[in-house]
PDB file of C-alpha atoms in Angstrom:
ATOM      1  CA  MET X   1     -25.576-109.332 177.434  1.00  0.00           C
ATOM      2  CA  LYS X   2     -24.670-105.824 178.580  1.00  0.00           C
ATOM      3  CA  LEU X   3     -21.197-104.442 178.993  1.00  0.00           C
ATOM      4  CA  SER X   4     -20.498-101.397 181.119  1.00  0.00           C
ATOM      5  CA  PRO X   5     -17.252-100.135 182.672  1.00  0.00           C
ATOM      6  CA  THR X   6     -17.145 -99.133 186.301  1.00  0.00           C
ATOM      7  CA  GLY X   7     -14.844 -96.921 188.311  1.00  0.00           C
ATOM      8  CA  PHE X   8     -13.031 -93.701 187.437  1.00  0.00           C
ATOM      9  CA  ALA X   9     -10.308 -95.659 185.639  1.00  0.00           C
ATOM     10  CA  TYR X  10     -12.742 -98.334 184.509  1.00  0.00           C
ATOM     11  CA  THR X  11     -11.199-100.729 187.009  1.00  0.00           C
ATOM     12  CA  LEU X  12     -14.026-103.212 186.619  1.00  0.00           C
ATOM     13  CA  LEU X  13     -16.325-104.031 183.723  1.00  0.00           C
ATOM     14  CA  VAL X  14     -19.675-105.702 184.245  1.00  0.00           C
ATOM     15  CA  LEU X  15     -21.189-108.122 181.739  1.00  0.00           C
ATOM     16  CA  VAL X  16     -24.722-108.994 182.760  1.00  0.00           C
ATOM     17  CA  ILE X  17     -26.204-111.972 180.914  1.00  0.00           C
ATOM     18  CA  LEU X  18     -29.662-111.207 179.551  1.00  0.00           C
ATOM     19  CA  THR X  19     -30.084-113.202 176.340  1.00  0.00           C
ATOM     20  CA  ALA X  20     -28.055-115.205 173.873  1.00  0.00           C
ATOM     21  CA  SER X  21     -27.319-112.022 171.958  1.00  0.00           C
ATOM     22  CA  CYS X  22     -24.948-109.336 173.136  1.00  0.00           C
ATOM     23  CA  GLN X  23     -25.711-105.654 173.482  1.00  0.00           C
ATOM     24  CA  LEU X  24     -22.782-103.391 174.269  1.00  0.00           C
ATOM     25  CA  SER X  25     -23.336-100.401 176.517  1.00  0.00           C
ATOM     26  CA  ILE X  26     -20.007 -98.721 177.200  1.00  0.00           C
ATOM     27  CA  ARG X  27     -19.369 -95.329 178.729  1.00  0.00           C
ATOM     28  CA  GLU X  28     -17.113 -93.178 176.608  1.00  0.00           C
ATOM     29  CA  ASN X  29     -13.514 -94.284 177.006  1.00  0.00           C
ATOM     30  CA  ASP X  30     -10.694 -92.440 175.296  1.00  0.00           C
ATOM     31  CA  GLY X  31      -8.005 -94.745 176.659  1.00  0.00           C
ATOM     32  CA  GLY X  32      -6.886 -92.292 179.312  1.00  0.00           C
ATOM     33  CA  ASP X  33      -3.864 -92.824 181.533  1.00  0.00           C
ATOM     34  CA  GLY X  34      -1.837 -93.969 178.535  1.00  0.00           C
ATOM     35  CA  GLY X  35      -4.187 -96.818 177.579  1.00  0.00           C
ATOM     36  CA  LEU X  36      -5.653 -97.585 174.179  1.00  0.00           C
ATOM     37  CA  SER X  37      -9.179 -96.929 173.090  1.00  0.00           C
ATOM     38  CA  ALA X  38     -11.048 -99.648 171.218  1.00  0.00           C
ATOM     39  CA  ASP X  39     -10.503 -97.797 167.930  1.00  0.00           C
ATOM     40  CA  GLU X  40      -6.733 -98.001 168.392  1.00  0.00           C
ATOM     41  CA  VAL X  41      -6.542-101.792 168.758  1.00  0.00           C
ATOM     42  CA  ASP X  42      -5.000-103.437 165.678  1.00  0.00           C
ATOM     43  CA  THR X  43      -7.134-106.566 165.342  1.00  0.00           C
ATOM     44  CA  ALA X  44      -5.425-107.471 162.042  1.00  0.00           C
ATOM     45  CA  GLU X  45      -2.281-108.250 164.032  1.00  0.00           C
ATOM     46  CA  LEU X  46      -4.178-111.002 165.829  1.00  0.00           C
ATOM     47  CA  GLN X  47      -5.055-112.743 162.576  1.00  0.00           C
ATOM     48  CA  LYS X  48      -1.478-113.280 161.359  1.00  0.00           C
ATOM     49  CA  THR X  49      -0.462-116.847 160.552  1.00  0.00           C
ATOM     50  CA  GLY X  50       1.029-118.527 163.600  1.00  0.00           C
ATOM     51  CA  VAL X  51      -0.634-116.239 166.143  1.00  0.00           C
ATOM     52  CA  THR X  52      -2.904-118.173 168.487  1.00  0.00           C
ATOM     53  CA  THR X  53      -6.015-116.115 169.191  1.00  0.00           C
ATOM     54  CA  SER X  54      -8.576-116.382 171.959  1.00  0.00           C
ATOM     55  CA  GLN X  55     -10.955-117.802 169.347  1.00  0.00           C
ATOM     56  CA  ASP X  56      -8.426-120.551 168.515  1.00  0.00           C
ATOM     57  CA  LEU X  57      -8.284-121.517 172.179  1.00  0.00           C
ATOM     58  CA  PHE X  58     -12.078-121.576 172.413  1.00  0.00           C
ATOM     59  CA  SER X  59     -12.245-123.855 169.367  1.00  0.00           C
ATOM     60  CA  ASP X  60      -9.629-126.199 170.868  1.00  0.00           C
ATOM     61  CA  PHE X  61     -11.552-126.213 174.160  1.00  0.00           C
ATOM     62  CA  LEU X  62     -14.790-127.223 172.439  1.00  0.00           C
ATOM     63  CA  ILE X  63     -13.015-130.032 170.578  1.00  0.00           C
ATOM     64  CA  MET X  64     -11.690-131.283 173.927  1.00  0.00           C
ATOM     65  CA  VAL X  65     -15.169-131.126 175.502  1.00  0.00           C
ATOM     66  CA  ASP X  66     -16.665-133.075 172.592  1.00  0.00           C
ATOM     67  CA  GLU X  67     -14.067-135.794 173.096  1.00  0.00           C
ATOM     68  CA  VAL X  68     -14.400-135.989 176.872  1.00  0.00           C
ATOM     69  CA  GLU X  69     -18.222-135.949 176.832  1.00  0.00           C
ATOM     70  CA  SER X  70     -18.119-139.371 175.172  1.00  0.00           C
ATOM     71  CA  MET X  71     -16.035-140.730 178.069  1.00  0.00           C
ATOM     72  CA  SER X  72     -16.959-141.831 181.574  1.00  0.00           C
ATOM     73  CA  LYS X  73     -14.959-141.000 184.684  1.00  0.00           C
ATOM     74  CA  SER X  74     -13.537-144.516 184.646  1.00  0.00           C
ATOM     75  CA  ASP X  75     -12.425-143.960 181.057  1.00  0.00           C
ATOM     76  CA  ILE X  76     -10.590-140.820 182.192  1.00  0.00           C
ATOM     77  CA  ASP X  77      -9.022-142.745 185.080  1.00  0.00           C
ATOM     78  CA  SER X  78      -7.622-145.253 182.586  1.00  0.00           C
ATOM     79  CA  LEU X  79      -5.787-142.592 180.574  1.00  0.00           C
ATOM     80  CA  SER X  80      -2.021-142.467 180.808  1.00  0.00           C
ATOM     81  CA  VAL X  81      -0.316-139.316 182.066  1.00  0.00           C
ATOM     82  CA  GLN X  82       0.725-138.476 178.518  1.00  0.00           C
ATOM     83  CA  ASP X  83      -2.821-138.923 177.190  1.00  0.00           C
ATOM     84  CA  LEU X  84      -4.275-136.875 180.035  1.00  0.00           C
ATOM     85  CA  LEU X  85      -1.955-133.969 179.390  1.00  0.00           C
ATOM     86  CA  GLU X  86      -2.526-134.181 175.642  1.00  0.00           C
ATOM     87  CA  ILE X  87      -6.327-134.199 175.891  1.00  0.00           C
ATOM     88  CA  GLY X  88      -6.357-131.605 178.666  1.00  0.00           C
ATOM     89  CA  GLU X  89      -3.881-129.241 177.023  1.00  0.00           C
ATOM     90  CA  PRO X  90      -6.606-126.633 176.312  1.00  0.00           C
ATOM     91  CA  ILE X  91      -7.451-126.610 180.030  1.00  0.00           C
ATOM     92  CA  GLN X  92      -3.837-125.881 180.891  1.00  0.00           C
ATOM     93  CA  ARG X  93      -3.868-122.993 178.442  1.00  0.00           C
ATOM     94  CA  VAL X  94      -7.192-121.689 179.809  1.00  0.00           C
ATOM     95  CA  THR X  95      -5.870-121.464 183.369  1.00  0.00           C
ATOM     96  CA  ALA X  96      -2.292-120.452 182.527  1.00  0.00           C
ATOM     97  CA  ASN X  97      -3.004-116.792 183.349  1.00  0.00           C
ATOM     98  CA  THR X  98      -5.474-117.342 186.171  1.00  0.00           C
ATOM     99  CA  LEU X  99      -4.694-116.264 189.705  1.00  0.00           C
ATOM    100  CA  PHE X 100      -7.163-118.096 191.953  1.00  0.00           C
ATOM    101  CA  PHE X 101      -8.217-116.174 195.044  1.00  0.00           C
ATOM    102  CA  SER X 102      -9.098-117.893 198.308  1.00  0.00           C
ATOM    103  CA  PRO X 103     -12.720-118.755 199.136  1.00  0.00           C
ATOM    104  CA  GLU X 104     -12.606-116.131 201.894  1.00  0.00           C
ATOM    105  CA  ILE X 105     -11.655-113.351 199.454  1.00  0.00           C
ATOM    106  CA  LEU X 106     -14.277-114.477 196.947  1.00  0.00           C
ATOM    107  CA  ASP X 107     -16.866-114.389 199.718  1.00  0.00           C
ATOM    108  CA  GLU X 108     -15.816-110.835 200.614  1.00  0.00           C
ATOM    109  CA  ILE X 109     -16.088-109.492 197.077  1.00  0.00           C
ATOM    110  CA  THR X 110     -19.482-111.109 196.489  1.00  0.00           C
ATOM    111  CA  GLY X 111     -21.260-108.292 198.340  1.00  0.00           C
ATOM    112  CA  PRO X 112     -20.047-105.371 196.196  1.00  0.00           C
ATOM    113  CA  LEU X 113     -20.244-107.470 193.023  1.00  0.00           C
ATOM    114  CA  ARG X 114     -23.853-108.324 193.809  1.00  0.00           C
ATOM    115  CA  GLN X 115     -24.651-104.637 194.232  1.00  0.00           C
ATOM    116  CA  LEU X 116     -23.040-103.883 190.865  1.00  0.00           C
ATOM    117  CA  GLU X 117     -25.136-106.581 189.239  1.00  0.00           C
ATOM    118  CA  GLU X 118     -28.462-105.800 190.874  1.00  0.00           C
ATOM    119  CA  ASP X 119     -28.224-102.009 190.422  1.00  0.00           C
ATOM    120  CA  PHE X 120     -26.568-102.214 186.994  1.00  0.00           C
ATOM    121  CA  GLY X 121     -28.976 -99.875 185.212  1.00  0.00           C
ATOM    122  CA  THR X 122     -29.245 -97.222 187.932  1.00  0.00           C
ATOM    123  CA  LEU X 123     -25.799 -96.878 189.520  1.00  0.00           C
ATOM    124  CA  THR X 124     -24.181 -93.452 189.315  1.00  0.00           C
ATOM    125  CA  GLU X 125     -20.588 -93.257 188.118  1.00  0.00           C
ATOM    126  CA  ALA X 126     -19.500 -92.362 191.652  1.00  0.00           C
ATOM    127  CA  ARG X 127     -21.196 -95.465 193.055  1.00  0.00           C
ATOM    128  CA  HIS X 128     -19.715 -97.591 190.266  1.00  0.00           C
ATOM    129  CA  THR X 129     -16.300 -96.266 191.196  1.00  0.00           C
ATOM    130  CA  SER X 130     -16.771 -96.882 194.906  1.00  0.00           C
ATOM    131  CA  LEU X 131     -17.923-100.483 194.490  1.00  0.00           C
ATOM    132  CA  SER X 132     -15.339-101.462 191.874  1.00  0.00           C
ATOM    133  CA  ASN X 133     -12.519 -99.907 193.905  1.00  0.00           C
ATOM    134  CA  ARG X 134     -13.706-101.841 196.948  1.00  0.00           C
ATOM    135  CA  VAL X 135     -13.465-105.076 194.946  1.00  0.00           C
ATOM    136  CA  GLU X 136      -9.947-104.219 193.781  1.00  0.00           C
ATOM    137  CA  GLN X 137      -8.831-103.374 197.318  1.00  0.00           C
ATOM    138  CA  LEU X 138     -10.057-106.732 198.564  1.00  0.00           C
ATOM    139  CA  LEU X 139      -8.345-108.561 195.696  1.00  0.00           C
ATOM    140  CA  VAL X 140      -5.052-106.780 196.283  1.00  0.00           C
ATOM    141  CA  GLY X 141      -5.328-107.685 199.946  1.00  0.00           C
ATOM    142  CA  GLY X 142      -5.862-111.318 198.961  1.00  0.00           C
ATOM    143  CA  LEU X 143      -2.781-111.662 196.771  1.00  0.00           C
ATOM    144  CA  GLU X 144      -0.740-113.343 199.507  1.00  0.00           C
ATOM    145  CA  THR X 145      -3.157-116.263 199.693  1.00  0.00           C
ATOM    146  CA  ALA X 146      -3.944-116.431 195.970  1.00  0.00           C
ATOM    147  CA  GLU X 147      -2.723-119.445 194.000  1.00  0.00           C
ATOM    148  CA  GLY X 148      -1.518-119.930 190.456  1.00  0.00           C
ATOM    149  CA  PRO X 149      -2.863-122.367 187.811  1.00  0.00           C
ATOM    150  CA  ARG X 150      -4.560-125.490 189.142  1.00  0.00           C
ATOM    151  CA  THR X 151      -3.495-127.661 186.221  1.00  0.00           C
ATOM    152  CA  GLU X 152       0.208-128.159 186.832  1.00  0.00           C
ATOM    153  CA  THR X 153      -0.070-131.949 187.253  1.00  0.00           C
ATOM    154  CA  ALA X 154      -1.854-134.746 185.408  1.00  0.00           C
ATOM    155  CA  GLY X 155      -3.945-135.378 188.537  1.00  0.00           C
ATOM    156  CA  GLU X 156      -5.237-131.816 188.524  1.00  0.00           C
ATOM    157  CA  VAL X 157      -6.066-132.019 184.822  1.00  0.00           C
ATOM    158  CA  ARG X 158      -7.926-135.295 185.431  1.00  0.00           C
ATOM    159  CA  GLU X 159     -10.070-133.715 188.153  1.00  0.00           C
ATOM    160  CA  ILE X 160     -11.153-130.949 185.783  1.00  0.00           C
ATOM    161  CA  LEU X 161     -11.783-133.358 182.912  1.00  0.00           C
ATOM    162  CA  TYR X 162     -14.226-135.170 185.185  1.00  0.00           C
ATOM    163  CA  ASN X 163     -16.491-132.117 184.822  1.00  0.00           C
ATOM    164  CA  TRP X 164     -17.065-132.901 181.153  1.00  0.00           C
ATOM    165  CA  ALA X 165     -17.370-136.699 181.326  1.00  0.00           C
ATOM    166  CA  SER X 166     -20.620-138.404 180.294  1.00  0.00           C
ATOM    167  CA  ASP X 167     -21.449-139.216 183.933  1.00  0.00           C
ATOM    168  CA  ALA X 168     -20.221-135.899 185.326  1.00  0.00           C
ATOM    169  CA  ASP X 169     -21.680-133.516 187.853  1.00  0.00           C
ATOM    170  CA  THR X 170     -20.788-130.220 186.171  1.00  0.00           C
ATOM    171  CA  THR X 171     -21.483-127.970 189.161  1.00  0.00           C
ATOM    172  CA  THR X 172     -17.770-127.243 189.657  1.00  0.00           C
ATOM    173  CA  ALA X 173     -16.842-126.812 185.985  1.00  0.00           C
ATOM    174  CA  CYS X 174     -16.912-123.022 186.245  1.00  0.00           C
ATOM    175  CA  SER X 175     -15.100-122.611 189.568  1.00  0.00           C
ATOM    176  CA  ASP X 176     -12.337-125.010 188.497  1.00  0.00           C
ATOM    177  CA  LEU X 177     -11.437-122.681 185.622  1.00  0.00           C
ATOM    178  CA  PHE X 178     -12.349-119.214 186.914  1.00  0.00           C
ATOM    179  CA  ASN X 179     -12.832-117.247 190.120  1.00  0.00           C
ATOM    180  CA  ALA X 180     -16.556-117.733 190.682  1.00  0.00           C
ATOM    181  CA  ARG X 181     -19.014-117.367 193.523  1.00  0.00           C
ATOM    182  CA  GLU X 182     -22.710-118.221 193.240  1.00  0.00           C
ATOM    183  CA  ASN X 183     -23.674-116.917 189.770  1.00  0.00           C
ATOM    184  CA  LEU X 184     -20.941-114.244 189.583  1.00  0.00           C
ATOM    185  CA  VAL X 185     -17.654-114.722 187.708  1.00  0.00           C
ATOM    186  CA  LEU X 186     -14.489-112.603 187.934  1.00  0.00           C
ATOM    187  CA  ILE X 187     -12.289-112.496 184.821  1.00  0.00           C
ATOM    188  CA  GLY X 188      -8.719-111.183 184.794  1.00  0.00           C
ATOM    189  CA  GLU X 189      -6.180-110.431 182.087  1.00  0.00           C
ATOM    190  CA  GLY X 190      -5.479-113.323 179.742  1.00  0.00           C
ATOM    191  CA  GLU X 191      -8.630-115.251 180.656  1.00  0.00           C
ATOM    192  CA  ASN X 192     -10.917-116.325 177.840  1.00  0.00           C
ATOM    193  CA  PHE X 193     -14.344-114.666 177.559  1.00  0.00           C
ATOM    194  CA  ASN X 194     -15.828-117.374 175.323  1.00  0.00           C
ATOM    195  CA  ILE X 195     -14.757-120.218 177.580  1.00  0.00           C
ATOM    196  CA  ALA X 196     -16.029-118.379 180.652  1.00  0.00           C
ATOM    197  CA  ASN X 197     -19.396-117.892 178.942  1.00  0.00           C
ATOM    198  CA  TYR X 198     -19.468-121.580 177.956  1.00  0.00           C
ATOM    199  CA  ALA X 199     -18.186-123.174 181.180  1.00  0.00           C
ATOM    200  CA  CYS X 200     -20.134-120.794 183.423  1.00  0.00           C
ATOM    201  CA  SER X 201     -23.443-121.053 181.587  1.00  0.00           C
ATOM    202  CA  GLY X 202     -25.378-120.583 184.820  1.00  0.00           C
ATOM    203  CA  ALA X 203     -23.741-117.230 185.586  1.00  0.00           C
ATOM    204  CA  THR X 204     -25.743-114.027 185.407  1.00  0.00           C
ATOM    205  CA  ALA X 205     -22.821-111.575 185.490  1.00  0.00           C
ATOM    206  CA  PHE X 206     -19.154-111.538 184.501  1.00  0.00           C
ATOM    207  CA  PHE X 207     -16.852-108.900 185.998  1.00  0.00           C
ATOM    208  CA  LEU X 208     -13.725-107.965 184.038  1.00  0.00           C
ATOM    209  CA  ARG X 209     -10.721-106.632 185.934  1.00  0.00           C
ATOM    210  CA  SER X 210      -8.737-103.761 184.478  1.00  0.00           C
ATOM    211  CA  GLY X 211      -5.975-104.570 182.011  1.00  0.00           C
ATOM    212  CA  VAL X 212      -5.506-105.577 178.397  1.00  0.00           C
ATOM    213  CA  HIS X 213      -8.114-108.131 177.270  1.00  0.00           C
ATOM    214  CA  GLU X 214      -6.610-108.768 173.849  1.00  0.00           C
ATOM    215  CA  GLY X 215      -8.688-110.117 170.960  1.00  0.00           C
ATOM    216  CA  GLN X 216     -11.589-111.233 173.149  1.00  0.00           C
ATOM    217  CA  SER X 217     -15.188-111.735 172.016  1.00  0.00           C
ATOM    218  CA  VAL X 218     -18.265-113.749 172.944  1.00  0.00           C
ATOM    219  CA  LEU X 219     -19.356-115.931 170.045  1.00  0.00           C
ATOM    220  CA  GLN X 220     -22.066-118.020 171.710  1.00  0.00           C
TER     221      GLN X 220
END
């Protein structure tokens, strides 16, 4: 996996999946515009007792998947509302910070994202900036039609749990949790890198929007 920021303010990061291991390739970033550099992040704060980390959420998500993979869709249908919400609680936490853009907006950003992916190793900084700013402009323009979390009801949680059932068709597992088009995935603030990597295993590139991505890592 490669990681490289794009844009003059690093408005978009590109993670291109190459192998199971992760190689970081980051242009120098001193945390300009009042931001923090990587060296200034206090990771010890994230390990305090009682603080739920992104790794904790990933672990809880995997436990949920293990449980649901032993169930059929009919088994999920038979669950009570309380049981559904209890089993699917990690899903609600995964999507709590997700703003889902319309299919039309996702279609529009696919072009510049594809160029960022395909020309990853040769793009100039100016071209990086131009493409990533174009993506951000389209996303800002799509805010009026964007929707919040898709897991506000037991019915919505059930539909996503179907993706992990023993008789499931998992083709929508990624797009139910993240903004995804084809094999490209957009990740915003508060979204979990590990779960994106796990749920979107067929993706070739992950694009990180600007903001604070606190305590994130890719473990597998």
